[in-house]
Coordinates of C-alpha atoms (C1' of nucleotides) in Angstrom, one line a residue:
Chain S
X1 CA 0.1 0.1 0.0
X2 CA 1.5 3.3 -1.0
X3 CA 0.8 6.8 0.6
X4 CA 2.0 8.7 -2.5
X5 CA -0.4 9.8 -5.3
X6 CA 1.9 8.7 -8.1
X7 CA 3.8 5.5 -8.1
X8 CA 7.4 6.3 -8.2
X9 CA 9.6 4.2 -10.8
X10 CA 12.4 2.4 -9.0
X11 CA 15.5 3.9 -10.8
X12 CA 17.8 1.5 -9.0
X13 CA 16.4 -1.3 -11.1
X14 CA 17.2 0.4 -14.4
X15 CA 20.6 -0.1 -15.9
X16 CA 23.1 2.8 -15.9
X17 CA 24.5 4.6 -18.9
X18 CA 24.9 8.2 -19.8
X19 CA 21.6 8.3 -21.5
X20 CA 19.5 6.6 -18.8
X21 CA 21.2 8.6 -16.2
X22 CA 20.4 11.8 -18.0
X23 CA 16.9 10.6 -18.2
X24 CA 16.7 9.8 -14.5
X25 CA 18.0 13.1 -13.5
X26 CA 15.5 14.8 -15.8
X27 CA 12.7 13.0 -14.1
X28 CA 14.3 13.6 -10.6
X29 CA 14.4 17.4 -11.4
X30 CA 11.0 17.5 -13.0
X31 CA 12.2 18.6 -16.4
X32 CA 10.0 15.6 -17.7
X33 CA 7.4 13.5 -15.7
X34 CA 7.4 10.6 -18.0
X35 CA 9.4 8.9 -20.8
X36 CA 8.6 8.5 -24.5
X37 CA 11.0 7.8 -27.1
X38 CA 10.9 7.1 -30.9
X39 CA 12.8 5.2 -33.7
X40 CA 12.7 7.5 -36.8
X41 CA 14.4 5.9 -39.8
X42 CA 14.2 7.2 -43.2
X43 CA 12.4 5.0 -45.7
X44 CA 15.3 5.0 -48.1
X45 CA 17.0 1.8 -47.4
X46 CA 16.9 -1.6 -45.4
X47 CA 17.9 -1.5 -41.9
X48 CA 21.3 -3.0 -40.5
X49 CA 22.6 -3.9 -37.3
X50 CA 23.6 -0.4 -36.6
X51 CA 19.9 0.3 -36.7
X52 CA 19.3 -2.6 -34.4
X53 CA 21.3 -0.7 -31.8
X54 CA 19.2 2.5 -32.2
X55 CA 16.0 0.4 -31.8
X56 CA 17.1 -1.2 -28.7
X57 CA 18.1 2.1 -27.1
X58 CA 15.0 3.8 -28.0
X59 CA 12.7 0.8 -27.3
X60 CA 14.6 -0.4 -24.3
X61 CA 14.7 2.9 -22.7
X62 CA 11.0 3.4 -23.0
X63 CA 10.4 0.0 -21.4
X64 CA 12.8 0.5 -18.7
X65 CA 11.1 3.6 -17.6
X66 CA 7.5 2.4 -18.3
X67 CA 7.2 5.0 -21.2
X68 CA 6.0 5.0 -24.7
X69 CA 7.8 4.2 -28.0
X70 CA 6.8 5.5 -31.3
X71 CA 8.0 4.2 -34.8
X72 CA 8.2 7.0 -37.0
X73 CA 9.1 7.3 -40.5
X74 CA 11.0 10.5 -41.2
X75 CA 9.9 10.7 -44.9
X76 CA 10.6 14.3 -45.7
X77 CA 12.6 13.8 -48.8
X78 CA 10.4 12.3 -51.6
X79 CA 13.3 12.0 -54.0
X80 CA 14.9 9.2 -52.0
X81 CA 12.0 7.3 -50.3
X82 CA 9.9 4.5 -51.3
X83 CA 7.0 2.4 -49.9
X84 CA 9.1 -0.7 -50.4
X85 CA 11.4 0.5 -47.6
X86 CA 8.5 1.4 -45.3
X87 CA 7.3 -2.3 -45.6
X88 CA 10.8 -3.6 -45.2
X89 CA 11.6 -1.5 -42.1
X90 CA 8.3 -2.3 -40.5
X91 CA 9.0 -6.1 -41.0
X92 CA 12.4 -5.6 -39.7
X93 CA 11.7 -3.7 -36.6
X94 CA 8.8 -6.0 -35.7
X95 CA 11.2 -9.1 -36.1
X96 CA 13.7 -7.4 -33.8
X97 CA 11.0 -7.4 -31.2
X98 CA 10.3 -3.7 -30.7
X99 CA 6.8 -3.2 -29.9
X100 CA 5.3 0.2 -31.2
X101 CA 1.7 -1.0 -30.7
X102 CA -0.4 1.4 -32.6
X103 CA 2.0 4.2 -32.4
X104 CA 3.1 4.1 -36.1
X105 CA 3.6 7.6 -37.6
X106 CA 5.0 9.4 -40.5
X107 CA 6.5 12.7 -40.4
X108 CA 4.9 13.7 -43.8
X109 CA 1.5 13.6 -42.0
X110 CA 2.6 16.6 -40.2
X111 CA 3.5 18.6 -43.2
X112 CA 0.5 21.0 -42.8
X113 CA 1.1 21.8 -39.2
X114 CA 4.8 22.3 -40.1
X115 CA 3.7 24.8 -42.9
X116 CA 1.7 26.7 -40.3
X117 CA 4.6 26.9 -37.9
X118 CA 6.7 28.2 -40.7
X119 CA 4.3 31.0 -41.1
X120 CA 4.7 31.8 -37.5
X121 CA 8.4 32.2 -37.9
X122 CA 7.9 34.2 -41.0
X123 CA 5.6 36.6 -39.2
X124 CA 7.9 37.2 -36.4
X125 CA 10.8 37.7 -38.8
X126 CA 12.7 34.7 -37.9
X127 CA 12.5 33.2 -41.4
X128 CA 12.8 34.7 -45.0
X129 CA 12.6 33.5 -48.6
X130 CA 15.8 33.4 -50.4
X131 CA 16.3 33.6 -54.1
X132 CA 19.9 32.3 -54.0
X133 CA 20.9 29.4 -56.1
X134 CA 22.1 26.4 -54.2
X135 CA 25.6 27.3 -55.5
X136 CA 25.2 30.9 -54.2
X137 CA 24.0 29.7 -50.8
X138 CA 27.1 27.5 -50.7
X139 CA 29.5 30.1 -51.6
X140 CA 28.0 32.5 -49.1
X141 CA 28.0 30.2 -46.2
X142 CA 31.6 30.7 -45.5
X143 CA 33.9 28.0 -44.3
X144 CA 34.9 26.2 -41.1
X145 CA 37.2 29.0 -40.1
X146 CA 35.6 31.9 -41.8
X147 CA 32.2 33.5 -41.4
X148 CA 29.4 33.6 -44.2
X149 CA 27.9 36.5 -45.8
X150 CA 24.3 37.5 -45.4
X151 CA 22.0 36.8 -48.2
X152 CA 20.7 39.9 -50.1
X153 CA 17.2 38.6 -49.5
X154 CA 17.8 38.4 -45.8
X155 CA 15.9 41.6 -44.8
X156 CA 12.7 40.9 -46.9
X157 CA 9.3 42.1 -44.9
X158 CA 7.4 39.4 -43.4
X159 CA 4.7 40.5 -45.8
X160 CA 6.7 39.8 -48.9
X161 CA 8.1 36.5 -47.4
X162 CA 4.6 35.5 -46.6
X163 CA 3.4 36.2 -50.2
X164 CA 6.6 34.4 -51.6
X165 CA 6.4 31.3 -49.3
X166 CA 2.6 31.0 -50.1
X167 CA 3.4 31.0 -53.7
X168 CA 6.2 28.5 -53.2
X169 CA 3.7 26.1 -51.9
X170 CA 1.3 27.0 -54.6
X171 CA 3.8 25.8 -57.2
X172 CA 4.7 28.9 -58.7
X173 CA 8.4 28.4 -58.7
X174 CA 10.8 25.8 -60.3
X175 CA 12.8 23.3 -58.2
X176 CA 15.8 25.0 -56.6
X177 CA 14.8 28.6 -57.4
X178 CA 14.0 29.6 -53.9
X179 CA 14.2 28.4 -50.3
X180 CA 12.8 29.4 -46.9
X181 CA 15.6 30.0 -44.6
X182 CA 15.9 30.5 -40.8
X183 CA 17.3 33.9 -39.9
X184 CA 19.9 33.1 -37.3
X185 CA 23.7 33.9 -37.7
X186 CA 25.7 33.8 -40.9
X187 CA 28.9 34.1 -38.6
X188 CA 28.0 31.3 -36.2
X189 CA 31.1 29.1 -35.5
X190 CA 28.4 26.3 -36.0
X191 CA 27.9 25.9 -39.7
X192 CA 24.3 24.7 -39.0
X193 CA 23.2 28.1 -37.6
X194 CA 24.2 29.9 -40.8
X195 CA 20.7 30.7 -42.0
X196 CA 19.8 26.9 -42.5
X197 CA 17.3 26.1 -45.1
X198 CA 13.9 25.1 -43.8
X199 CA 12.0 24.4 -47.2
X200 CA 13.1 23.6 -50.6
X201 CA 11.1 23.4 -53.8
X202 CA 10.8 19.7 -55.0
X203 CA 8.3 19.0 -57.7
X204 CA 8.4 15.4 -56.9
X205 CA 5.7 13.0 -55.8
X206 CA 5.8 11.8 -52.4
X207 CA 5.3 8.0 -51.6
X208 CA 2.6 8.8 -49.2
X209 CA 1.4 12.3 -49.9
X210 CA 1.3 12.0 -53.6
X211 CA 1.5 15.3 -55.5
X212 CA 0.0 17.3 -52.6
X213 CA 3.2 19.2 -51.9
X214 CA 5.9 20.7 -53.9
X215 CA 7.6 22.2 -50.9
X216 CA 9.4 19.8 -48.5
X217 CA 10.9 20.5 -45.1
X218 CA 14.6 19.8 -44.2
X219 CA 15.6 17.5 -41.5
X220 CA 16.5 20.2 -38.9
X221 CA 13.3 22.0 -39.3
X222 CA 11.0 18.8 -39.4
X223 CA 12.6 16.6 -36.9
X224 CA 12.1 18.6 -33.7
X225 CA 8.5 19.4 -34.7
X226 CA 7.9 15.9 -35.3
X227 CA 9.1 14.9 -31.8
X228 CA 7.2 17.9 -30.3
X229 CA 4.0 16.9 -32.0
X230 CA 4.3 13.2 -30.7
X231 CA 5.0 14.3 -27.2
X232 CA 8.5 12.7 -27.4
X233 CA 10.5 13.3 -24.1
X234 CA 13.9 12.2 -25.1
X235 CA 15.0 12.4 -28.9
X236 CA 17.7 9.9 -29.2
X237 CA 20.0 10.2 -32.3
X238 CA 23.5 9.3 -33.4
X239 CA 26.4 11.4 -32.8
X240 CA 26.7 13.1 -36.3
X241 CA 23.6 15.3 -35.0
X242 CA 25.3 16.7 -31.8
X243 CA 26.3 19.8 -33.9
X244 CA 22.6 20.1 -35.0
X245 CA 21.2 20.3 -31.3
X246 CA 21.5 24.0 -31.2
X247 CA 19.2 24.3 -34.2
X248 CA 16.9 21.6 -32.9
X249 CA 16.5 23.8 -29.8
X250 CA 16.3 27.1 -31.7
X251 CA 13.3 26.1 -33.7
X252 CA 11.5 24.9 -30.7
X253 CA 12.3 28.0 -28.8
X254 CA 11.3 30.2 -31.6
X255 CA 8.1 28.4 -31.8
X256 CA 7.7 28.3 -28.2
X257 CA 6.2 24.8 -28.4
X258 CA 6.7 21.6 -26.3
X259 CA 10.4 21.0 -26.3
X260 CA 11.8 17.4 -26.2
X261 CA 15.5 16.8 -25.3
X262 CA 17.9 15.5 -28.0
X263 CA 20.7 13.3 -26.7
X264 CA 23.2 11.5 -28.9
X265 CA 24.9 8.3 -28.9
X266 CA 27.5 6.8 -31.3
X267 CA 26.9 4.6 -34.3
X268 CA 27.8 0.9 -34.2
X269 CA 30.8 -0.2 -36.3
X270 CA 31.8 -3.8 -36.9
X271 CA 35.0 -5.5 -38.1
X272 CA 35.2 -7.2 -41.5
X273 CA 32.2 -5.6 -42.9
X274 CA 30.8 -2.2 -43.9
X275 CA 27.6 -0.5 -42.7
X276 CA 26.4 2.1 -45.1
X277 CA 23.6 2.3 -47.6
X278 CA 25.8 3.5 -50.3
X279 CA 28.1 0.6 -50.0
X280 CA 25.2 -1.9 -49.8
X281 CA 24.2 -0.6 -53.2
X282 CA 27.5 -0.9 -54.7
X283 CA 27.9 -4.5 -53.4
X284 CA 24.4 -5.5 -54.7
X285 CA 24.8 -3.6 -58.1
X286 CA 28.3 -4.9 -58.6
X287 CA 27.0 -8.5 -58.1
X288 CA 29.3 -9.1 -55.1
X289 CA 26.4 -10.1 -53.1
X290 CA 23.1 -11.5 -54.0
X291 CA 20.7 -8.7 -53.0
X292 CA 19.9 -6.8 -49.6
X293 CA 19.1 -10.0 -48.0
X294 CA 22.4 -11.7 -48.8
X295 CA 23.3 -13.6 -45.6
X296 CA 26.8 -11.9 -45.7
X297 CA 25.4 -8.6 -45.3
X298 CA 24.9 -6.9 -42.0
X299 CA 21.3 -6.0 -43.0
X300 CA 18.6 -7.2 -40.6
X301 CA 17.4 -9.0 -43.6
X302 CA 20.4 -10.7 -44.5
X303 CA 21.1 -11.9 -40.9
X304 CA 17.5 -13.0 -40.5
X305 CA 18.1 -15.1 -43.6
X306 CA 21.3 -16.3 -42.3
X307 CA 19.7 -17.9 -39.5
X308 CA 20.4 -15.3 -36.6
X309 CA 17.5 -14.9 -34.2
X310 CA 16.6 -11.4 -33.0
X311 CA 17.5 -12.6 -29.4
X312 CA 21.0 -13.0 -30.4
X313 CA 21.0 -9.4 -32.0
X314 CA 19.5 -7.9 -28.7
X315 CA 22.1 -9.8 -26.6
X316 CA 24.8 -8.3 -28.9
X317 CA 23.6 -4.8 -28.7
X318 CA 23.4 -5.2 -24.9
X319 CA 27.1 -6.5 -24.9
X320 CA 28.1 -3.7 -26.9
X321 CA 26.9 -1.2 -24.4
X322 CA 26.2 2.5 -24.5
X323 CA 28.8 5.1 -24.2
X324 CA 29.7 8.4 -26.0
X325 CA 32.8 6.9 -27.5
X326 CA 33.1 5.8 -31.1
X327 CA 34.0 2.2 -31.3
X328 CA 34.4 -0.7 -33.6
X329 CA 33.0 -3.9 -32.4
X330 CA 34.8 -7.1 -33.2
X331 CA 32.7 -9.2 -35.4
X332 CA 33.3 -12.2 -33.4
X333 CA 31.3 -10.8 -30.5
X334 CA 28.3 -11.0 -32.6
X335 CA 29.1 -14.5 -33.7
X336 CA 29.5 -15.5 -30.2
X337 CA 26.0 -14.2 -29.2
X338 CA 24.6 -16.1 -32.2
X339 CA 26.2 -19.3 -30.8
X340 CA 25.1 -18.8 -27.3
X341 CA 21.5 -18.3 -28.5
X342 CA 21.5 -21.0 -31.0
X343 CA 23.0 -23.6 -28.6
X344 CA 19.9 -23.2 -26.6
X345 CA 17.4 -23.0 -29.4
X346 CA 18.6 -25.2 -32.4
X347 CA 17.7 -28.8 -32.6
X348 CA 20.5 -31.0 -33.2
X349 CA 20.9 -33.1 -36.5
X350 CA 23.5 -34.9 -38.2
X351 CA 24.5 -33.5 -41.5
X352 CA 27.5 -34.1 -43.6
X353 CA 29.0 -31.0 -45.4
X354 CA 31.7 -32.6 -47.5
X355 CA 30.8 -36.3 -47.8
X356 CA 33.1 -39.3 -47.7
X357 CA 31.5 -42.8 -48.4
X358 CA 31.8 -45.6 -45.8
X359 CA 31.1 -49.1 -46.3
X360 CA 30.5 -51.2 -43.2
X361 CA 31.9 -54.4 -44.7
X362 CA 30.4 -56.6 -41.9
X363 CA 27.1 -54.9 -41.7
X364 CA 24.3 -57.2 -43.3
X365 CA 23.4 -56.1 -46.7
X366 CA 19.9 -54.4 -47.0
X367 CA 19.3 -54.1 -43.3
X368 CA 18.3 -51.0 -41.7
X369 CA 17.9 -50.0 -38.0
X370 CA 16.6 -47.0 -36.4
X371 CA 18.9 -45.4 -33.5
X372 CA 17.8 -42.9 -31.0
X373 CA 19.3 -39.7 -31.0
X374 CA 18.8 -36.7 -28.6
X375 CA 17.5 -33.5 -30.2
X376 CA 19.0 -31.1 -27.9
X377 CA 21.2 -31.8 -24.9
X378 CA 20.6 -28.2 -23.8
X379 CA 16.9 -28.7 -23.8
X380 CA 15.5 -32.2 -22.4
X381 CA 12.0 -31.3 -23.5
X382 CA 13.1 -31.2 -27.1
X383 CA 13.0 -35.1 -26.9
X384 CA 14.5 -37.5 -29.0
X385 CA 14.3 -38.9 -32.7
X386 CA 15.1 -42.1 -34.7
X387 CA 18.0 -42.0 -37.2
X388 CA 18.3 -44.7 -39.9
X389 CA 21.5 -46.7 -40.1
X390 CA 22.6 -49.1 -42.7
X391 CA 25.7 -50.4 -44.5
X392 CA 26.6 -47.5 -46.6
X393 CA 27.2 -44.1 -44.9
X394 CA 28.6 -40.8 -45.5
X395 CA 31.0 -39.2 -43.0
X396 CA 32.7 -35.8 -43.1
X397 CA 35.8 -36.0 -45.4
X398 CA 37.9 -33.9 -42.8
X399 CA 37.3 -36.6 -40.3
X400 CA 39.4 -39.1 -42.0
X401 CA 43.3 -38.8 -42.6
X402 CA 45.3 -41.4 -44.4
X403 CA 48.3 -39.9 -42.6
X404 CA 47.1 -38.4 -39.3
X405 CA 48.8 -35.3 -38.0
X406 CA 49.8 -35.3 -34.3
X407 CA 46.7 -35.0 -32.0
X408 CA 44.5 -36.2 -34.7
X409 CA 41.8 -38.1 -32.8
X410 CA 39.6 -39.0 -35.7
X411 CA 39.5 -41.7 -38.2
X412 CA 42.4 -43.4 -39.8
X413 CA 43.3 -46.8 -40.8
X414 CA 43.4 -49.2 -38.0
X415 CA 41.8 -46.7 -35.4
X416 CA 38.5 -47.1 -33.7
X417 CA 36.0 -44.3 -33.5
X418 CA 32.4 -43.9 -32.5
X419 CA 29.6 -43.0 -34.9
X420 CA 27.4 -40.9 -32.9
X421 CA 24.3 -42.7 -31.4
X422 CA 25.4 -45.8 -33.5
X423 CA 28.4 -48.0 -33.3
X424 CA 32.2 -48.2 -32.7
X425 CA 33.9 -48.7 -36.1
X426 CA 37.5 -49.5 -37.2
X427 CA 38.8 -48.4 -40.6
X428 CA 40.3 -51.5 -42.6
X429 CA 40.9 -50.2 -46.1
X430 CA 40.8 -47.2 -48.2
X431 CA 39.8 -47.0 -51.8
X432 CA 41.5 -44.3 -54.0
X433 CA 40.5 -42.9 -57.5
X434 CA 43.0 -42.4 -60.3
X435 CA 44.3 -39.2 -58.8
X436 CA 45.1 -41.1 -55.6
X437 CA 42.5 -39.3 -53.8
X438 CA 40.7 -41.3 -51.0
X439 CA 37.0 -41.7 -52.3
X440 CA 35.8 -44.7 -50.0
X441 CA 36.5 -46.1 -46.8
X442 CA 36.0 -50.0 -45.7
X443 CA 35.2 -50.3 -42.1
X444 CA 34.1 -53.0 -39.7
X445 CA 31.6 -52.3 -36.9
X446 CA 31.4 -54.0 -33.4
X447 CA 27.5 -55.1 -33.0
X448 CA 28.2 -55.1 -29.2
X449 CA 28.6 -51.3 -29.2
X450 CA 25.2 -50.5 -30.5
X451 CA 23.9 -47.0 -29.3
X452 CA 27.6 -45.8 -28.9
X453 CA 28.6 -47.5 -25.7
X454 CA 31.2 -50.3 -25.4
X455 CA 30.0 -53.2 -22.8
X456 CA 33.7 -53.8 -22.0
X457 CA 34.0 -50.2 -21.3
X458 CA 36.6 -49.4 -23.7
X459 CA 36.9 -45.8 -24.8
X460 CA 37.4 -44.0 -28.0
X461 CA 38.9 -40.6 -28.5
X462 CA 36.5 -39.4 -31.2
X463 CA 32.7 -39.5 -32.0
X464 CA 31.9 -38.7 -35.7
X465 CA 28.6 -37.7 -37.2
X466 CA 27.3 -39.8 -40.3
X467 CA 24.3 -40.2 -42.5
X468 CA 22.9 -43.2 -44.1
X469 CA 23.6 -43.0 -47.9
X470 CA 20.2 -44.7 -48.6
X471 CA 18.2 -42.5 -46.5
X472 CA 20.0 -39.2 -46.5
X473 CA 18.7 -36.2 -48.3
X474 CA 20.9 -34.3 -50.6
X475 CA 21.3 -30.7 -49.9
X476 CA 23.1 -27.6 -51.2
X477 CA 24.9 -26.2 -48.4
X478 CA 26.2 -22.4 -48.5
X479 CA 29.1 -21.9 -46.3
X480 CA 29.4 -18.3 -45.3
X481 CA 32.4 -16.3 -44.1
X482 CA 33.4 -12.7 -43.6
X483 CA 32.6 -10.6 -46.5
X484 CA 36.0 -8.9 -46.2
X485 CA 39.4 -10.5 -45.6
X486 CA 40.6 -7.3 -43.5
X487 CA 39.0 -6.1 -40.2
X488 CA 39.0 -2.7 -41.9
X489 CA 37.7 -2.9 -45.5
X490 CA 39.2 0.5 -46.1
X491 CA 42.7 -0.6 -45.1
X492 CA 44.0 -0.7 -48.6
X493 CA 47.2 -0.5 -50.5
X494 CA 47.9 2.5 -52.8
X495 CA 45.8 2.2 -55.7
X496 CA 43.5 -0.3 -54.4
X497 CA 39.9 0.2 -53.4
X498 CA 37.8 -1.5 -50.6
X499 CA 36.6 -3.9 -53.4
X500 CA 40.1 -5.4 -53.2
X501 CA 39.4 -6.4 -49.7
X502 CA 36.5 -8.6 -50.5
X503 CA 36.9 -12.2 -49.1
X504 CA 37.0 -14.5 -52.1
X505 CA 35.7 -17.4 -50.0
X506 CA 32.8 -15.5 -48.4
X507 CA 30.5 -17.9 -49.9
X508 CA 31.4 -21.6 -50.6
X509 CA 28.7 -23.9 -51.9
X510 CA 28.9 -27.6 -51.2
X511 CA 26.8 -30.7 -51.9
X512 CA 26.0 -32.5 -48.8
X513 CA 23.8 -34.9 -47.1
X514 CA 21.4 -34.5 -44.1
X515 CA 19.6 -37.0 -42.2
X516 CA 16.0 -37.5 -43.4
X517 CA 14.2 -36.0 -40.3
X518 CA 14.8 -32.4 -41.8
X519 CA 13.4 -33.1 -45.1
X520 CA 9.8 -31.4 -44.7
X521 CA 10.7 -28.4 -42.1
X522 CA 9.9 -25.0 -43.2
X523 CA 12.2 -22.3 -44.5
X524 CA 14.1 -20.5 -41.6
X525 CA 14.0 -23.6 -39.5
X526 CA 17.4 -23.5 -37.5
X527 CA 19.4 -26.7 -36.8
X528 CA 22.9 -27.4 -35.3
X529 CA 24.5 -29.9 -37.4
X530 CA 26.6 -31.8 -34.9
X531 CA 30.1 -30.8 -34.7
X532 CA 29.8 -28.7 -37.8
X533 CA 27.8 -25.5 -36.8
X534 CA 24.5 -23.9 -37.1
X535 CA 22.4 -24.1 -40.2
X536 CA 19.1 -22.9 -41.3
X537 CA 17.0 -23.7 -44.3
X538 CA 17.1 -21.1 -46.9
X539 CA 14.3 -19.6 -48.9
X540 CA 15.8 -20.9 -52.1
X541 CA 14.9 -24.5 -51.1
X542 CA 12.3 -26.2 -53.2
X543 CA 10.3 -29.4 -52.5
X544 CA 12.8 -31.4 -54.4
X545 CA 16.1 -29.5 -53.4
X546 CA 17.0 -28.4 -49.9
X547 CA 19.2 -25.3 -49.5
X548 CA 20.9 -24.6 -46.2
X549 CA 22.8 -21.5 -45.1
X550 CA 25.6 -21.9 -42.5
X551 CA 24.7 -19.4 -39.8
X552 CA 28.0 -19.9 -37.8
X553 CA 30.5 -22.6 -37.1
X554 CA 30.8 -24.2 -33.8
X555 CA 34.0 -23.0 -31.8
X556 CA 36.4 -25.4 -33.2
X557 CA 39.3 -26.3 -31.0
X558 CA 40.7 -28.5 -33.5
X559 CA 41.0 -25.7 -36.3
X560 CA 43.0 -24.0 -33.8
X561 CA 45.4 -26.9 -33.2
X562 CA 45.7 -27.5 -36.8
X563 CA 46.5 -23.9 -37.5
X564 CA 49.2 -23.9 -34.8
X565 CA 50.7 -26.9 -36.4
X566 CA 50.7 -25.1 -39.8
Chain O
rU1 C1' 44.1 29.5 -37.5
rG2 C1' 37.1 27.5 -36.2
rC3 C1' 33.4 24.8 -33.4
rC4 C1' 31.5 20.2 -31.1
rG5 C1' 32.8 15.4 -29.1
rG6 C1' 35.8 11.4 -27.3
rA7 C1' 40.3 8.7 -25.0
rU8 C1' 40.2 3.3 -18.9
rA9 C1' 43.1 -4.3 -20.5
rG10 C1' 43.8 -7.1 -27.5
rC11 C1' 38.2 -5.5 -28.2
rU12 C1' 33.5 -3.4 -25.9
rC13 C1' 32.3 -1.4 -21.5
rA14 C1' 32.1 -0.7 -15.6
rA15 C1' 34.0 2.0 -11.5
rU16 C1' 28.1 5.9 -6.0
rU17 C1' 28.4 12.8 -4.6
rG18 C1' 36.6 12.5 -5.6
rG19 C1' 38.0 6.8 -1.6
rC20 C1' 41.5 -0.7 -2.8
rA21 C1' 40.9 0.2 -11.2
rG22 C1' 36.6 -4.4 -12.3
rA23 C1' 33.3 -7.5 -16.0
rG24 C1' 32.1 -9.9 -20.5
rC25 C1' 34.4 -11.3 -25.0
rG26 C1' 39.2 -12.8 -27.0
rU27 C1' 44.0 -15.3 -25.4
rC28 C1' 46.8 -19.1 -22.5
rU29 C1' 46.4 -23.5 -18.8
rG30 C1' 43.6 -27.3 -16.8
rA31 C1' 39.3 -30.4 -15.9
rC32 C1' 35.3 -33.0 -18.0
rU33 C1' 32.6 -35.1 -22.1
rC34 C1' 28.9 -40.0 -26.9
rU35 C1' 29.5 -32.9 -30.6
rG36 C1' 38.0 -31.8 -30.4
rG37 C1' 31.2 -28.3 -29.3
rA38 C1' 28.8 -27.0 -24.7
rU39 C1' 30.2 -26.8 -19.7
rC40 C1' 33.5 -25.9 -15.4
rA41 C1' 38.0 -24.0 -12.9
rG42 C1' 42.4 -21.1 -13.2
rA43 C1' 46.0 -17.6 -15.4
rA44 C1' 48.1 -13.6 -17.9
rG45 C1' 46.7 -9.0 -19.4
rG46 C1' 46.8 -1.5 -16.8
rU47 C1' 52.1 4.3 -15.9
rU48 C1' 43.6 5.1 -16.8
rU49 C1' 46.8 9.2 -24.0
rA50 C1' 50.7 12.9 -22.1
rA51 C1' 52.3 17.1 -18.6
rG52 C1' 51.1 20.2 -14.9
rG53 C1' 47.2 22.0 -11.1
rU54 C1' 43.5 21.4 -6.9
rU55 C1' 43.0 17.8 -2.8
rC56 C1' 44.6 14.0 2.9
rG57 C1' 43.2 11.4 -1.5
rA58 C1' 42.2 12.1 -8.9
rG59 C1' 40.1 7.5 -14.1
rA60 C1' 36.7 11.3 -12.4
rC61 C1' 37.6 18.2 -11.0
rC62 C1' 40.8 22.5 -13.5
rU63 C1' 44.8 24.0 -17.3
rU64 C1' 47.6 22.9 -21.4
rA65 C1' 49.2 19.4 -25.2
rU66 C1' 48.6 15.0 -28.3
rC67 C1' 45.7 11.7 -31.0
rC68 C1' 40.9 10.1 -33.0
rG69 C1' 36.0 11.4 -34.9
rG70 C1' 32.1 14.9 -36.5
rC71 C1' 30.6 19.5 -39.1
rA72 C1' 31.0 23.9 -45.0
rG73 C1' 23.4 19.1 -49.1
rC74 C1' 18.0 22.9 -51.4
rC75 C1' 20.4 14.5 -47.8
rA76 C1' 18.9 12.4 -43.3

RNA sequence: UGCCGGAUAGCUCAAUUGGCAGAGCGUCUGACUCUGGAUCAGAAGGUUUAAGGUUCGAGACCUUAUCCGGCAGCCA
């Protein structure tokens, strides 16, 4: 039972970072009495993992403080935006797990209100119509170290400005001929304050507003108004907008309307990849990747297709943390999050990526038996399944060595290993092709070891995965690796470009075999191929042809040993 | 020669109002195992960018320097 009128949020339960701390202080000192955030993408591209960070900052903070969260499209530039991206972004944000309820908004829906507010500024002499060309505006802006010069149109009367601005809206003037500018200070050390453009003329159809408008608001003018209209308390954006904050504040103050607080955080960067729309386009158009949902791209669509679960992405974003410092996250951190997540949620199955035929010479011809296999040792409720075993099998090529290197525990002539859930086998003979390559193994099995345990208690060093040749399902398996071979794709020699750092082995396709239990599962189903990694069924699969994407390998101690041996 | 940020372990981040510099990942050891996975245990790893100042006491506050990033679209 509480004696206070309003329930107080327990701040101590809310994690600490510079943004949450600032919000706690705002609440404690009464600047705001509630928390309301928004995620404001421009619908001009698909979202990538950097956006996932922003989503989880915005949505996570709203959740932590028991506040509201809006999904708002910042669609103020019709030249760049498309409905396709609106739909894609909605799908991506939903997939991530951020819930905006019915709070889905479009900046363009506020154009009328923004126009009215522009009139207010014109009337009080804080904005003017400028006839300078884009080139002239640029030339009179000054430089980083020298002030700009005033526009000759700066001192037009409010009446003239009103007339001109009204006619701009009415469509009397061609693109680029005039702008509405805020009258601030052409000598400001902050370039953004040197009479920034508020409206430009654009006779372009808007994906949502059609041809209703031919003047469109600029970001700086629009964004704070959108936040204000929606009652956002904390407008969280990336660091590049720090320098825009004085302008954000200036417009709101000039209008004397509800004033949210902008706080900036750094963008996410990751090694071995690129994170910009422009580069995604170049990669796609150049045929280096197969579309925006290519599993090698850090787009949310790509990661979803690769088999990442949104839970892994959330964990990643959490691990990255939130500070004011720019940083580059190592790619393996994401991979580790993906493994940790899939380890708990992916059913285990046996799949052979690079098959090597094995004949069990002492196994009865034509016999098949079903052996019990555990679906997920991490999750007893996942139960078990039956896997068919017969005389001819496939094992992984890498699991056999004619001449084993030191510490190689797997199969070689004369050595006994276990076939998982099946039998102990010993390799007796090898069959080679004309090139001297091993193409088939002859082995014998010990019937007493059925299920995988020897009654006499003898041990084997290795357990191999396998499939029955007669029962296995053939599958295309796509093995993905980093898109770039250097941590920083821009780390290039003289005369080279970042394209030269593309990893030629970022996609390797093999023909493998998987156990029959996976045959009829839907696209997106995630498995762990025992000892090989995590795989999911790709959308390219057809009823007659399974296609798997490798989401991630398992941590491979042997690979490390092998590498150390050279 | 401008303005605004930032700098703590290899990486990402912690460190109550100034009070013994910690964690996760990575690395290395070891244990265990019907996945050489998972798991568990342990270890190494720091002149907190530098110099000065305030203070009984500074990663934190002040000054200066260095390095890194952002800013001169009618993009967002």
